[in-house]
Amino acid sequence: MELVILGGEMEGTRFLLKGPTLTLGRRSDNDICLPLDPRISRSHARLTQQSEDVWLLEDLGSVNGTFVGQRRINTPAVLRPNDRFRMGRTWMTLEIKQEDTAGTEALQSVRLDDTGDKPFHADSVVYSVAAGGDADAQREMSAPLRYLQVYQRVGQALGSTLDVVELGNTIMDAVMDSLPAERAFLLLLDPGSGDLAPRVARWRPDIEIDATQVAISRHMVNKAMQERLTIMTTDAMSDERFQGLASVHDLRIRSAVCAPLVHKNDVLGVIYLDSTSATHVFGEGDADLLASVATQASVAIVNAQLFTDLRNAYEDLQSAQEQLLRSQTLSTIGALAATVAHDMINIVTPLQPLIDLMLADTDVDSESEEVVRRQTKRLAALAERLMSFSHVEKMRLKPANINTVATSTLSLLNTEFNHRRVRVCQHLEEGLPEVMVDETQMDRVFLNLCLNAVEALQGTKNPELTIRTYQDQDEVVISFTDNGPGIPADTKQDIFDPFYSTKKTGTGLGLFSCQRIVQDDHGGVIEFESQPGINTTFTVRLPVMTIAAPSEQAISV
């Protein structure tokens, strides 16, 4: 099974799912590192395998949430092949890997075999080269050209990528093309556990790979790492000193060479090659070549790891700075909003009855009267919205029917709809289950979405707003669709950000507040889909109330 990135800067990237439990996030110590999306948390989610084709996806308290389809998950959700899910702005899916099945199984089943009583004796080493040491210059005439070709390929890899796996693939391809190996493995030490983990596996096309037989001699690997030597053995099968090493005897290894990856005083891992054929036997020149390649590879791997760590640190700092700036801005605007809202309420509260008296004693046409009343109500609503943004409120969640809430909101806007000549179509499904909502807050969400739609419909021929409600599995859904000009593609990713607005007089707080109320306070999802020149749909998804709830539940937000 593979995790496939469907969009963004990492689009097309594939991760092989190699364990019963895998973590996902921006930090490099995650099993699946996704560093290029700043909206993904450092430790964002966890995948746990339930069966061959079933995984559980769990959010780890991320800031921006984890979504399966369009639903934000609050408990572990089941994933199957081709299910789409999102972290931050990155969509991904699970796919069954069809190609190279044998290679995948072989890589996953590589193990260090330490069965047998006898250690790897020094007498078993036919030839050795110190890590970083000079190779013997006296080789056959064809060796310099062969070495040069390998060095060129490895050098090109070092200059073209900072991805460890991509580096490993290129290096191992060059090694396999130049040395008489039947199998080749790149193993790197895990910085957390200290265990060797296979990163790249290669073998000759004519070699059949049995996933249960991909074993490497632990004794030989340990000796290479401990003594920092590239070691080579020949005719291991006929040497009585190898009779106790099952990984050599069972696999009928005739010749093997193992080069440590050493940078300064740190051992990073090994490159291991072996052969079972009498016609594919390693020579001293092969050990020299592999030692030189290992030296180059070590520097490249360290550089790649440092680059990844630096990039993660930079993105963490950038995210922290953005969050700090956002918090400071919100705090400042909140204080300002509280002052403005307080003054506005003091003005509007006595103004309303005075307007009623004036209209009763004055001969005013009905249209003008309606305009005055409508604008006064809008001023009061604006003051209320500013006040709700500026201070902490008590959410009062109660069982409610979403159709009742929606109908109540629409009744307040009938005058606005008629004034703007907007045709309203309601398709409210009957018998919907109840949801836990604060009706006042949800009314604000619906009011904001409707007013946004009405404003977007200005200048549209035959303006129309369609409201639908329906049940989608364990969610109740309400959507608002207008046939306006749509949302420009270059603004879609920003419309929920605070203080972002495309309106000349907009505050940029409407959709931000809607998202906060729906997702943070109600555990739901608010999303949108827009087709330029055709329509825009905002959708609110709320979880169905599945258990008997008390008549009223107070939540501090």
Coordinates of C-alpha atoms in Angstrom, one line a residue:
M1 CA 0.0 0.0 0.0
E2 CA 1.2 3.5 -0.8
L3 CA 0.2 7.0 0.3
V4 CA 0.1 9.2 -2.8
I5 CA 0.1 13.1 -2.6
L6 CA -2.6 14.4 -5.0
G7 CA -1.7 18.1 -5.1
G8 CA 0.6 20.9 -4.0
E9 CA 4.4 21.1 -4.2
M10 CA 4.7 17.4 -3.4
E11 CA 2.1 16.3 -6.0
G12 CA 2.9 12.8 -7.3
T13 CA 5.1 11.9 -4.3
R14 CA 4.6 8.3 -3.1
F15 CA 5.3 6.9 0.3
L16 CA 5.4 3.1 0.9
L17 CA 3.4 2.3 4.1
K18 CA 5.9 0.1 5.9
G19 CA 4.6 -0.5 9.4
P20 CA 1.5 -1.1 11.5
T21 CA 1.6 2.4 12.8
L22 CA 2.9 5.5 11.0
T23 CA 3.0 9.2 12.0
L24 CA 2.5 12.0 9.5
G25 CA 3.6 15.6 9.9
R26 CA 6.1 18.4 9.0
R27 CA 8.9 17.3 11.3
S28 CA 11.6 15.0 9.9
D29 CA 11.2 12.5 12.6
N30 CA 7.8 11.5 11.4
D31 CA 7.5 8.2 9.4
I32 CA 6.0 10.3 6.6
C33 CA 7.4 13.8 6.4
L34 CA 5.4 16.4 4.6
P35 CA 7.5 19.6 5.1
L36 CA 6.2 21.8 2.3
D37 CA 2.7 22.6 3.6
P38 CA 2.9 25.1 6.5
R39 CA -0.7 24.3 7.5
I40 CA 0.3 20.7 8.4
S41 CA 1.3 20.5 12.1
R42 CA 4.7 19.2 13.1
S43 CA 3.0 16.0 14.4
H44 CA -0.3 16.0 12.6
A45 CA -1.8 12.5 12.3
R46 CA -1.3 8.8 12.7
L47 CA -2.1 5.9 10.4
T48 CA -2.7 2.5 11.9
Q49 CA -3.1 -0.7 9.8
Q50 CA -6.2 -2.8 10.7
S51 CA -6.0 -5.3 7.8
E52 CA -4.4 -5.6 4.4
D53 CA -6.5 -2.9 2.8
V54 CA -7.9 -1.1 5.9
W55 CA -6.2 1.7 7.9
L56 CA -7.3 4.0 10.7
L57 CA -6.6 7.7 10.4
E58 CA -6.3 9.6 13.6
D59 CA -5.8 13.3 14.1
L60 CA -3.1 14.1 16.8
G61 CA -4.5 17.5 17.9
S62 CA -3.4 19.4 14.8
V63 CA -4.2 23.1 14.5
N64 CA -5.9 22.9 11.1
G65 CA -7.5 19.5 11.4
T66 CA -7.6 16.3 9.4
F67 CA -10.4 15.7 6.9
V68 CA -11.7 12.5 5.3
G69 CA -13.5 13.6 2.2
Q70 CA -15.0 16.9 3.3
R71 CA -15.5 15.8 6.9
R72 CA -13.3 16.9 9.7
I73 CA -12.5 13.9 11.9
N74 CA -12.6 14.1 15.7
T75 CA -12.2 10.3 16.2
P76 CA -10.2 7.7 14.2
A77 CA -11.7 7.2 10.7
V78 CA -11.5 4.2 8.5
L79 CA -9.5 4.5 5.2
R80 CA -9.6 2.2 2.3
P81 CA -7.8 2.3 -1.1
N82 CA -8.7 5.4 -3.1
D83 CA -10.3 7.2 -0.1
R84 CA -9.3 10.9 -0.3
F85 CA -8.2 12.7 2.9
R86 CA -6.6 16.1 3.6
M87 CA -4.1 17.6 6.0
G88 CA -3.6 21.3 5.8
R89 CA -4.0 22.1 2.1
T90 CA -2.5 18.8 1.0
W91 CA -4.9 16.1 -0.5
M92 CA -3.7 12.5 -0.5
T93 CA -5.0 9.0 -0.9
L94 CA -4.1 5.4 -0.4
E95 CA -3.3 3.2 -3.4
I96 CA -2.5 -0.5 -3.8
K97 CA 0.9 -0.7 -5.4
Q98 CA 0.6 -2.8 -8.5
E99 CA 4.1 -2.7 -9.9
D100 CA 7.4 -3.9 -8.5
T101 CA 5.6 -6.0 -5.8
A102 CA 8.6 -8.3 -5.4
G103 CA 10.9 -5.4 -5.0
T104 CA 8.7 -3.8 -2.3
E105 CA 8.4 -7.1 -0.4
A106 CA 12.1 -7.6 -0.6
L107 CA 12.9 -4.1 0.7
Q108 CA 10.5 -4.5 3.6
S109 CA 11.8 -7.9 4.5
V110 CA 15.5 -7.1 4.5
R111 CA 16.9 -8.3 7.8
L112 CA 20.2 -8.7 9.5
D113 CA 20.7 -12.4 10.3
D114 CA 22.7 -13.2 13.3
T115 CA 21.9 -16.9 13.6
G116 CA 24.9 -19.2 14.1
D117 CA 27.5 -19.3 16.9
K118 CA 30.6 -17.9 15.1
P119 CA 31.4 -14.3 14.8
F120 CA 32.9 -12.7 11.7
H121 CA 36.6 -13.4 12.2
A122 CA 39.3 -11.1 10.9
D123 CA 40.8 -14.0 9.0
S124 CA 37.6 -14.1 6.9
V125 CA 38.5 -10.7 5.4
V126 CA 40.3 -11.1 2.1
Y127 CA 40.7 -7.4 1.5
S128 CA 39.8 -4.2 3.3
V129 CA 39.9 -0.4 2.8
A130 CA 39.7 2.2 5.5
A131 CA 36.7 4.5 5.2
G132 CA 37.9 7.5 3.3
G133 CA 41.2 5.9 2.5
D134 CA 43.1 5.9 -0.8
A135 CA 42.5 3.0 -3.2
D136 CA 45.4 1.1 -4.8
A137 CA 46.2 2.8 -8.1
Q138 CA 47.6 -0.4 -9.7
R139 CA 44.5 -1.9 -11.4
E140 CA 43.7 -3.3 -14.8
M141 CA 43.7 -0.9 -17.7
S142 CA 39.9 -0.7 -17.9
A143 CA 39.4 0.2 -14.3
P144 CA 40.1 4.0 -14.5
L145 CA 37.4 4.4 -17.2
R146 CA 35.0 2.3 -15.2
Y147 CA 35.7 4.3 -12.0
L148 CA 35.4 7.6 -13.9
Q149 CA 31.9 6.6 -15.2
V150 CA 30.7 5.7 -11.7
Y151 CA 32.2 8.9 -10.2
Q152 CA 30.4 11.0 -12.9
R153 CA 27.0 9.4 -12.2
V154 CA 27.4 9.7 -8.4
G155 CA 28.6 13.3 -8.7
Q156 CA 25.6 14.2 -10.9
A157 CA 23.3 12.7 -8.2
L158 CA 25.0 14.7 -5.5
G159 CA 24.5 18.0 -7.4
S160 CA 20.9 17.3 -8.5
T161 CA 19.0 16.4 -5.4
L162 CA 18.9 16.7 -1.6
D163 CA 16.4 13.8 -1.2
V164 CA 18.1 10.8 0.6
V165 CA 16.0 8.1 -1.2
E166 CA 16.6 9.7 -4.6
L167 CA 20.3 9.9 -3.9
G168 CA 20.3 6.3 -2.8
N169 CA 18.6 5.1 -5.9
T170 CA 21.0 6.8 -8.2
I171 CA 24.1 5.7 -6.3
M172 CA 22.9 2.1 -6.2
D173 CA 22.0 2.1 -9.8
A174 CA 25.5 3.2 -10.7
V175 CA 27.0 0.6 -8.4
M176 CA 25.0 -2.2 -9.9
D177 CA 25.9 -1.2 -13.4
S178 CA 29.6 -1.2 -12.6
L179 CA 30.2 -4.1 -10.1
P180 CA 29.5 -7.8 -10.3
A181 CA 26.8 -7.8 -7.6
E182 CA 23.6 -9.9 -7.8
R183 CA 22.1 -8.0 -4.8
A184 CA 22.8 -4.6 -3.4
F185 CA 21.4 -2.8 -0.4
L186 CA 21.6 0.7 1.2
L187 CA 20.9 0.6 4.9
L188 CA 20.9 3.7 7.1
L189 CA 20.8 4.0 10.9
D190 CA 17.6 5.4 12.3
P191 CA 18.5 8.4 14.4
G192 CA 15.9 7.6 17.0
S193 CA 16.2 3.9 17.6
G194 CA 19.7 3.4 16.3
D195 CA 18.6 0.4 14.2
L196 CA 19.6 -0.2 10.6
A197 CA 16.7 0.3 8.2
P198 CA 16.8 -0.6 4.5
R199 CA 16.3 2.4 2.2
V200 CA 17.2 1.0 -1.3
A201 CA 17.3 -2.6 -2.6
R202 CA 18.6 -3.7 -6.0
W203 CA 19.2 -7.1 -7.7
R204 CA 20.0 -8.4 -11.1
P205 CA 16.9 -8.8 -13.4
D206 CA 17.6 -12.6 -13.8
I207 CA 17.6 -13.1 -10.0
E208 CA 14.4 -14.3 -8.4
I209 CA 13.7 -12.6 -5.1
D210 CA 12.0 -14.5 -2.4
A211 CA 10.7 -12.0 0.2
T212 CA 11.4 -14.5 3.0
Q213 CA 15.1 -14.9 2.0
V214 CA 16.3 -11.3 1.9
A215 CA 18.9 -11.6 4.7
I216 CA 22.2 -10.0 5.3
S217 CA 25.0 -11.1 7.6
R218 CA 24.8 -9.0 10.7
H219 CA 28.4 -10.1 11.6
M220 CA 29.8 -8.6 8.4
V221 CA 27.8 -5.4 8.7
N222 CA 28.8 -4.9 12.3
K223 CA 32.4 -5.4 11.6
A224 CA 32.4 -2.9 8.7
M225 CA 30.7 -0.3 10.9
Q226 CA 32.7 -0.9 14.1
E227 CA 36.1 -0.9 12.4
R228 CA 35.1 1.7 9.7
L229 CA 36.4 -0.6 7.0
T230 CA 35.2 -1.6 3.6
I231 CA 35.6 -5.4 3.8
M232 CA 35.4 -8.0 1.1
T233 CA 35.2 -11.8 1.2
T234 CA 35.5 -14.3 -1.6
D235 CA 34.4 -18.0 -1.8
A236 CA 32.6 -17.7 1.5
M237 CA 30.8 -21.0 0.9
S238 CA 33.9 -23.1 0.9
D239 CA 35.5 -21.4 3.9
E240 CA 35.0 -23.5 7.1
R241 CA 35.0 -20.3 9.2
F242 CA 31.6 -19.3 7.6
Q243 CA 29.9 -22.6 8.4
G244 CA 28.2 -21.1 11.5
L245 CA 26.8 -18.1 9.6
A246 CA 23.3 -19.1 8.4
S247 CA 22.9 -16.0 6.4
V248 CA 25.9 -16.9 4.3
H249 CA 25.4 -20.6 4.1
D250 CA 21.6 -20.6 3.5
L251 CA 21.8 -18.0 0.8
R252 CA 24.9 -19.7 -0.8
I253 CA 26.8 -16.4 -0.8
R254 CA 30.2 -16.8 -2.5
S255 CA 31.4 -13.2 -2.4
A256 CA 30.3 -10.1 -0.5
V257 CA 31.6 -6.6 0.0
C258 CA 30.3 -4.1 2.7
A259 CA 31.3 -0.4 2.9
P260 CA 30.4 1.8 5.9
L261 CA 29.0 5.2 5.3
V262 CA 31.1 7.4 7.6
H263 CA 31.1 11.2 8.0
K264 CA 33.7 12.5 10.3
N265 CA 33.3 10.2 13.3
D266 CA 29.7 9.2 12.7
V267 CA 28.6 6.0 11.1
L268 CA 25.5 6.6 9.0
G269 CA 24.9 3.1 7.7
V270 CA 26.4 0.7 5.0
I271 CA 26.3 -0.3 1.4
Y272 CA 26.2 -4.0 1.1
L273 CA 26.7 -6.1 -2.1
D274 CA 26.9 -9.9 -2.5
S275 CA 26.8 -12.6 -5.2
T276 CA 26.1 -16.3 -5.3
S277 CA 27.7 -16.9 -8.6
A278 CA 31.2 -18.2 -9.2
T279 CA 31.4 -15.9 -12.2
H280 CA 30.5 -12.8 -10.3
V281 CA 33.2 -12.5 -7.7
F282 CA 34.4 -9.2 -6.3
G283 CA 38.0 -8.1 -6.7
E284 CA 40.1 -5.6 -4.8
G285 CA 39.3 -2.9 -7.3
D286 CA 35.6 -3.4 -6.7
A287 CA 36.2 -2.9 -2.9
D288 CA 38.2 0.3 -3.7
L289 CA 35.5 1.6 -5.9
L290 CA 32.7 1.0 -3.4
A291 CA 34.8 2.6 -0.6
S292 CA 35.2 5.8 -2.7
V293 CA 31.5 5.8 -3.6
A294 CA 30.6 5.3 0.1
T295 CA 32.7 8.3 1.0
Q296 CA 31.0 10.5 -1.5
A297 CA 27.6 9.2 -0.5
S298 CA 28.2 9.9 3.2
V299 CA 28.8 13.6 2.5
A300 CA 25.7 13.8 0.3
I301 CA 23.5 12.0 2.9
V302 CA 24.6 14.3 5.7
N303 CA 24.0 17.3 3.5
A304 CA 20.5 16.1 2.6
Q305 CA 19.6 15.4 6.3
L306 CA 20.9 18.8 7.3
F307 CA 18.9 20.5 4.5
T308 CA 15.8 18.7 5.7
D309 CA 16.3 19.6 9.3
L310 CA 17.1 23.3 8.4
R311 CA 14.0 23.5 6.2
N312 CA 11.8 22.0 8.9
A313 CA 13.3 24.5 11.5
Y314 CA 12.7 27.4 9.1
E315 CA 9.1 26.4 8.5
D316 CA 8.5 25.9 12.2
L317 CA 9.9 29.4 12.9
Q318 CA 7.9 30.9 10.0
S319 CA 4.7 29.2 11.3
A320 CA 5.4 30.4 14.8
Q321 CA 6.0 34.0 13.6
E322 CA 2.8 33.9 11.5
Q323 CA 0.8 32.6 14.5
L324 CA 2.3 35.2 16.8
L325 CA 1.5 38.0 14.4
R326 CA -2.0 36.6 13.9
S327 CA -2.5 36.5 17.7
Q328 CA -1.2 40.0 18.2
T329 CA -3.4 41.3 15.3
L330 CA -6.5 39.5 16.6
S331 CA -5.9 40.9 20.1
T332 CA -5.6 44.4 18.8
I333 CA -8.6 44.2 16.5
G334 CA -10.6 42.5 19.2
A335 CA -10.0 45.3 21.6
L336 CA -10.9 47.8 18.9
A337 CA -13.9 45.9 17.9
A338 CA -15.2 45.8 21.5
T339 CA -14.9 49.6 21.8
V340 CA -16.6 50.2 18.4
A341 CA -19.3 47.7 19.1
H342 CA -20.1 49.1 22.5
D343 CA -20.4 52.6 21.1
M344 CA -22.5 51.4 18.2
I345 CA -24.9 49.5 20.5
N346 CA -25.3 52.6 22.7
I347 CA -26.3 54.5 19.5
V348 CA -28.5 51.9 17.9
T349 CA -30.5 50.9 21.0
P350 CA -32.3 54.2 21.6
L351 CA -32.3 55.0 17.9
Q352 CA -34.7 52.2 16.9
P353 CA -37.7 53.3 19.0
L354 CA -37.1 56.9 17.9
I355 CA -37.2 55.8 14.3
D356 CA -40.5 54.0 14.9
L357 CA -42.0 57.1 16.4
M358 CA -40.8 59.3 13.5
L359 CA -42.2 56.9 10.9
A360 CA -45.5 56.7 12.7
D361 CA -45.9 60.5 12.8
T362 CA -44.5 61.2 9.3
D363 CA -46.0 60.6 5.9
V364 CA -43.3 58.4 4.5
D365 CA -43.8 56.1 1.5
S366 CA -43.6 52.4 2.3
E367 CA -40.4 51.8 0.3
S368 CA -38.5 54.5 2.1
E369 CA -39.8 53.2 5.4
E370 CA -38.6 49.7 4.5
V371 CA -35.1 51.0 3.6
V372 CA -34.7 52.8 7.0
R373 CA -35.8 49.8 9.0
R374 CA -33.6 47.5 7.0
Q375 CA -30.5 49.6 7.4
T376 CA -31.1 50.0 11.1
K377 CA -31.4 46.2 11.5
R378 CA -28.1 45.8 9.5
L379 CA -26.4 48.3 11.8
A380 CA -27.6 46.4 14.9
A381 CA -26.4 43.1 13.3
L382 CA -23.0 44.5 12.6
A383 CA -22.6 45.7 16.1
E384 CA -23.6 42.3 17.4
R385 CA -21.1 40.6 15.1
L386 CA -18.3 42.9 16.2
M387 CA -19.1 42.2 19.9
S388 CA -19.2 38.5 19.4
F389 CA -15.8 38.6 17.8
S390 CA -14.3 40.7 20.5
H391 CA -14.9 38.7 23.7
V392 CA -15.2 35.1 24.9
E393 CA -18.7 33.7 24.8
K394 CA -20.6 30.9 26.4
M395 CA -21.7 28.4 23.8
R396 CA -25.1 26.9 24.5
L397 CA -25.4 23.7 22.6
K398 CA -28.9 22.2 22.4
P399 CA -30.5 19.6 20.1
A400 CA -32.0 21.4 17.1
N401 CA -33.4 20.7 13.7
I402 CA -31.3 22.4 11.1
N403 CA -34.3 23.2 8.9
T404 CA -35.8 25.2 11.8
V405 CA -32.7 27.3 12.2
A406 CA -32.4 27.9 8.5
T407 CA -36.0 28.9 8.1
S408 CA -35.7 31.3 11.0
T409 CA -32.6 32.9 9.3
L410 CA -34.3 33.2 5.9
S411 CA -37.3 34.9 7.4
L412 CA -35.2 37.7 8.7
L413 CA -33.8 38.2 5.2
N414 CA -37.0 38.2 3.2
T415 CA -37.0 42.0 2.9
E416 CA -33.3 42.0 1.7
F417 CA -34.1 39.3 -0.9
N418 CA -37.1 41.2 -2.2
H419 CA -35.2 44.4 -2.4
R420 CA -32.3 42.9 -4.3
R421 CA -34.8 40.8 -6.4
V422 CA -33.1 37.6 -5.5
R423 CA -35.1 34.4 -6.1
V424 CA -34.7 32.0 -3.2
C425 CA -35.2 28.3 -3.7
Q426 CA -35.5 26.1 -0.6
H427 CA -35.0 22.3 -0.8
L428 CA -35.2 21.2 2.9
E429 CA -35.3 17.5 3.4
E430 CA -37.8 16.3 5.9
G431 CA -37.1 14.0 8.8
L432 CA -33.5 15.1 9.3
P433 CA -31.9 14.0 12.6
E434 CA -31.2 16.6 15.2
V435 CA -27.8 18.2 15.7
M436 CA -26.2 19.9 18.7
V437 CA -25.9 23.6 17.9
D438 CA -26.0 27.0 19.5
E439 CA -28.9 28.4 17.5
T440 CA -27.8 32.0 17.9
Q441 CA -24.3 31.3 16.6
M442 CA -25.4 29.1 13.8
D443 CA -28.0 31.7 12.8
R444 CA -25.0 34.1 12.5
V445 CA -23.2 31.7 10.2
F446 CA -26.3 31.2 7.9
L447 CA -26.9 35.0 7.9
N448 CA -23.4 35.7 6.9
L449 CA -23.4 33.1 4.1
C450 CA -26.7 34.4 2.7
L451 CA -25.6 38.1 2.8
N452 CA -22.4 37.2 1.1
A453 CA -24.3 35.4 -1.6
V454 CA -26.7 38.4 -2.0
E455 CA -23.7 40.8 -2.4
A456 CA -22.1 38.5 -4.9
L457 CA -25.3 38.4 -7.0
Q458 CA -25.2 42.2 -7.6
G459 CA -25.2 42.7 -11.4
T460 CA -26.1 39.1 -12.1
K461 CA -29.0 38.5 -14.5
N462 CA -31.8 36.5 -12.8
P463 CA -30.0 36.2 -9.4
E464 CA -30.9 33.1 -7.5
L465 CA -29.9 31.6 -4.1
T466 CA -30.6 27.9 -3.5
I467 CA -30.6 26.5 0.0
R468 CA -30.5 22.7 0.5
T469 CA -30.5 20.4 3.5
Y470 CA -29.9 16.7 3.5
Q471 CA -28.3 13.9 5.5
D472 CA -24.9 12.4 4.4
Q473 CA -24.1 9.4 6.5
D474 CA -23.4 10.7 10.0
E475 CA -23.7 14.4 9.0
V476 CA -26.5 16.8 8.4
V477 CA -25.6 19.1 5.5
I478 CA -26.9 22.6 4.5
S479 CA -25.6 24.3 1.4
F480 CA -26.0 27.8 0.0
T481 CA -25.6 28.1 -3.8
D482 CA -25.7 31.3 -5.7
N483 CA -25.4 31.8 -9.5
G484 CA -23.1 34.7 -9.2
P485 CA -19.7 35.2 -10.9
G486 CA -17.8 32.8 -8.7
I487 CA -14.6 33.2 -6.6
P488 CA -11.4 33.9 -8.5
A489 CA -8.9 31.0 -8.3
D490 CA -6.1 33.1 -6.9
T491 CA -8.2 34.0 -3.8
K492 CA -9.7 30.7 -2.9
Q493 CA -7.0 29.6 -0.5
D494 CA -7.3 32.9 1.5
I495 CA -11.0 33.5 2.0
F496 CA -11.1 31.9 5.5
D497 CA -8.1 33.9 6.7
P498 CA -8.9 36.7 9.2
F499 CA -8.9 40.3 7.7
Y500 CA -8.8 39.0 4.1
S501 CA -11.6 40.5 2.0
T502 CA -12.2 41.2 -1.7
K503 CA -14.8 43.8 -0.8
K504 CA -13.8 47.4 -0.6
T505 CA -15.6 47.9 2.7
G506 CA -15.2 44.3 4.0
T507 CA -13.7 43.6 7.4
G508 CA -12.5 40.1 6.4
L509 CA -14.0 38.7 9.6
G510 CA -17.2 37.1 8.3
L511 CA -16.0 33.8 6.9
F512 CA -13.2 33.6 9.5
S513 CA -15.9 33.8 12.2
C514 CA -18.1 31.3 10.4
Q515 CA -15.2 28.8 10.2
R516 CA -14.5 29.3 13.9
I517 CA -18.1 28.7 14.9
V518 CA -18.7 25.7 12.7
Q519 CA -15.4 23.9 13.1
D520 CA -14.0 24.9 16.5
D521 CA -17.3 25.3 18.4
H522 CA -19.5 22.7 16.7
G523 CA -17.0 20.1 15.4
G524 CA -18.3 20.5 11.9
V525 CA -16.9 21.5 8.5
I526 CA -17.4 24.5 6.4
E527 CA -16.2 24.3 2.8
F528 CA -16.9 25.8 -0.6
E529 CA -16.8 25.0 -4.3
S530 CA -16.8 27.7 -7.0
Q531 CA -17.0 27.5 -10.7
P532 CA -16.1 31.0 -12.2
G533 CA -19.0 32.4 -14.2
I534 CA -21.4 29.6 -13.1
N535 CA -22.0 29.4 -9.3
T536 CA -20.5 29.2 -5.8
T537 CA -21.6 26.8 -3.1
F538 CA -20.8 27.1 0.6
T539 CA -21.6 23.9 2.5
V540 CA -21.8 23.4 6.3
R541 CA -21.6 19.9 7.7
L542 CA -22.6 19.1 11.3
P543 CA -22.3 15.8 13.1
V544 CA -25.5 14.0 13.8
M545 CA -26.4 13.8 17.5
T546 CA -25.9 10.1 18.2
I547 CA -26.5 10.0 22.0
A548 CA -29.1 11.4 24.2
A549 CA -27.9 14.8 25.3
P550 CA -28.9 17.0 28.3
S551 CA -31.3 19.7 27.4
E552 CA -28.5 22.3 27.6
Q553 CA -24.7 22.1 27.6
A554 CA -22.4 25.0 28.3
I555 CA -19.1 25.1 26.6
S556 CA -16.5 27.8 27.3
V557 CA -14.9 29.0 24.1

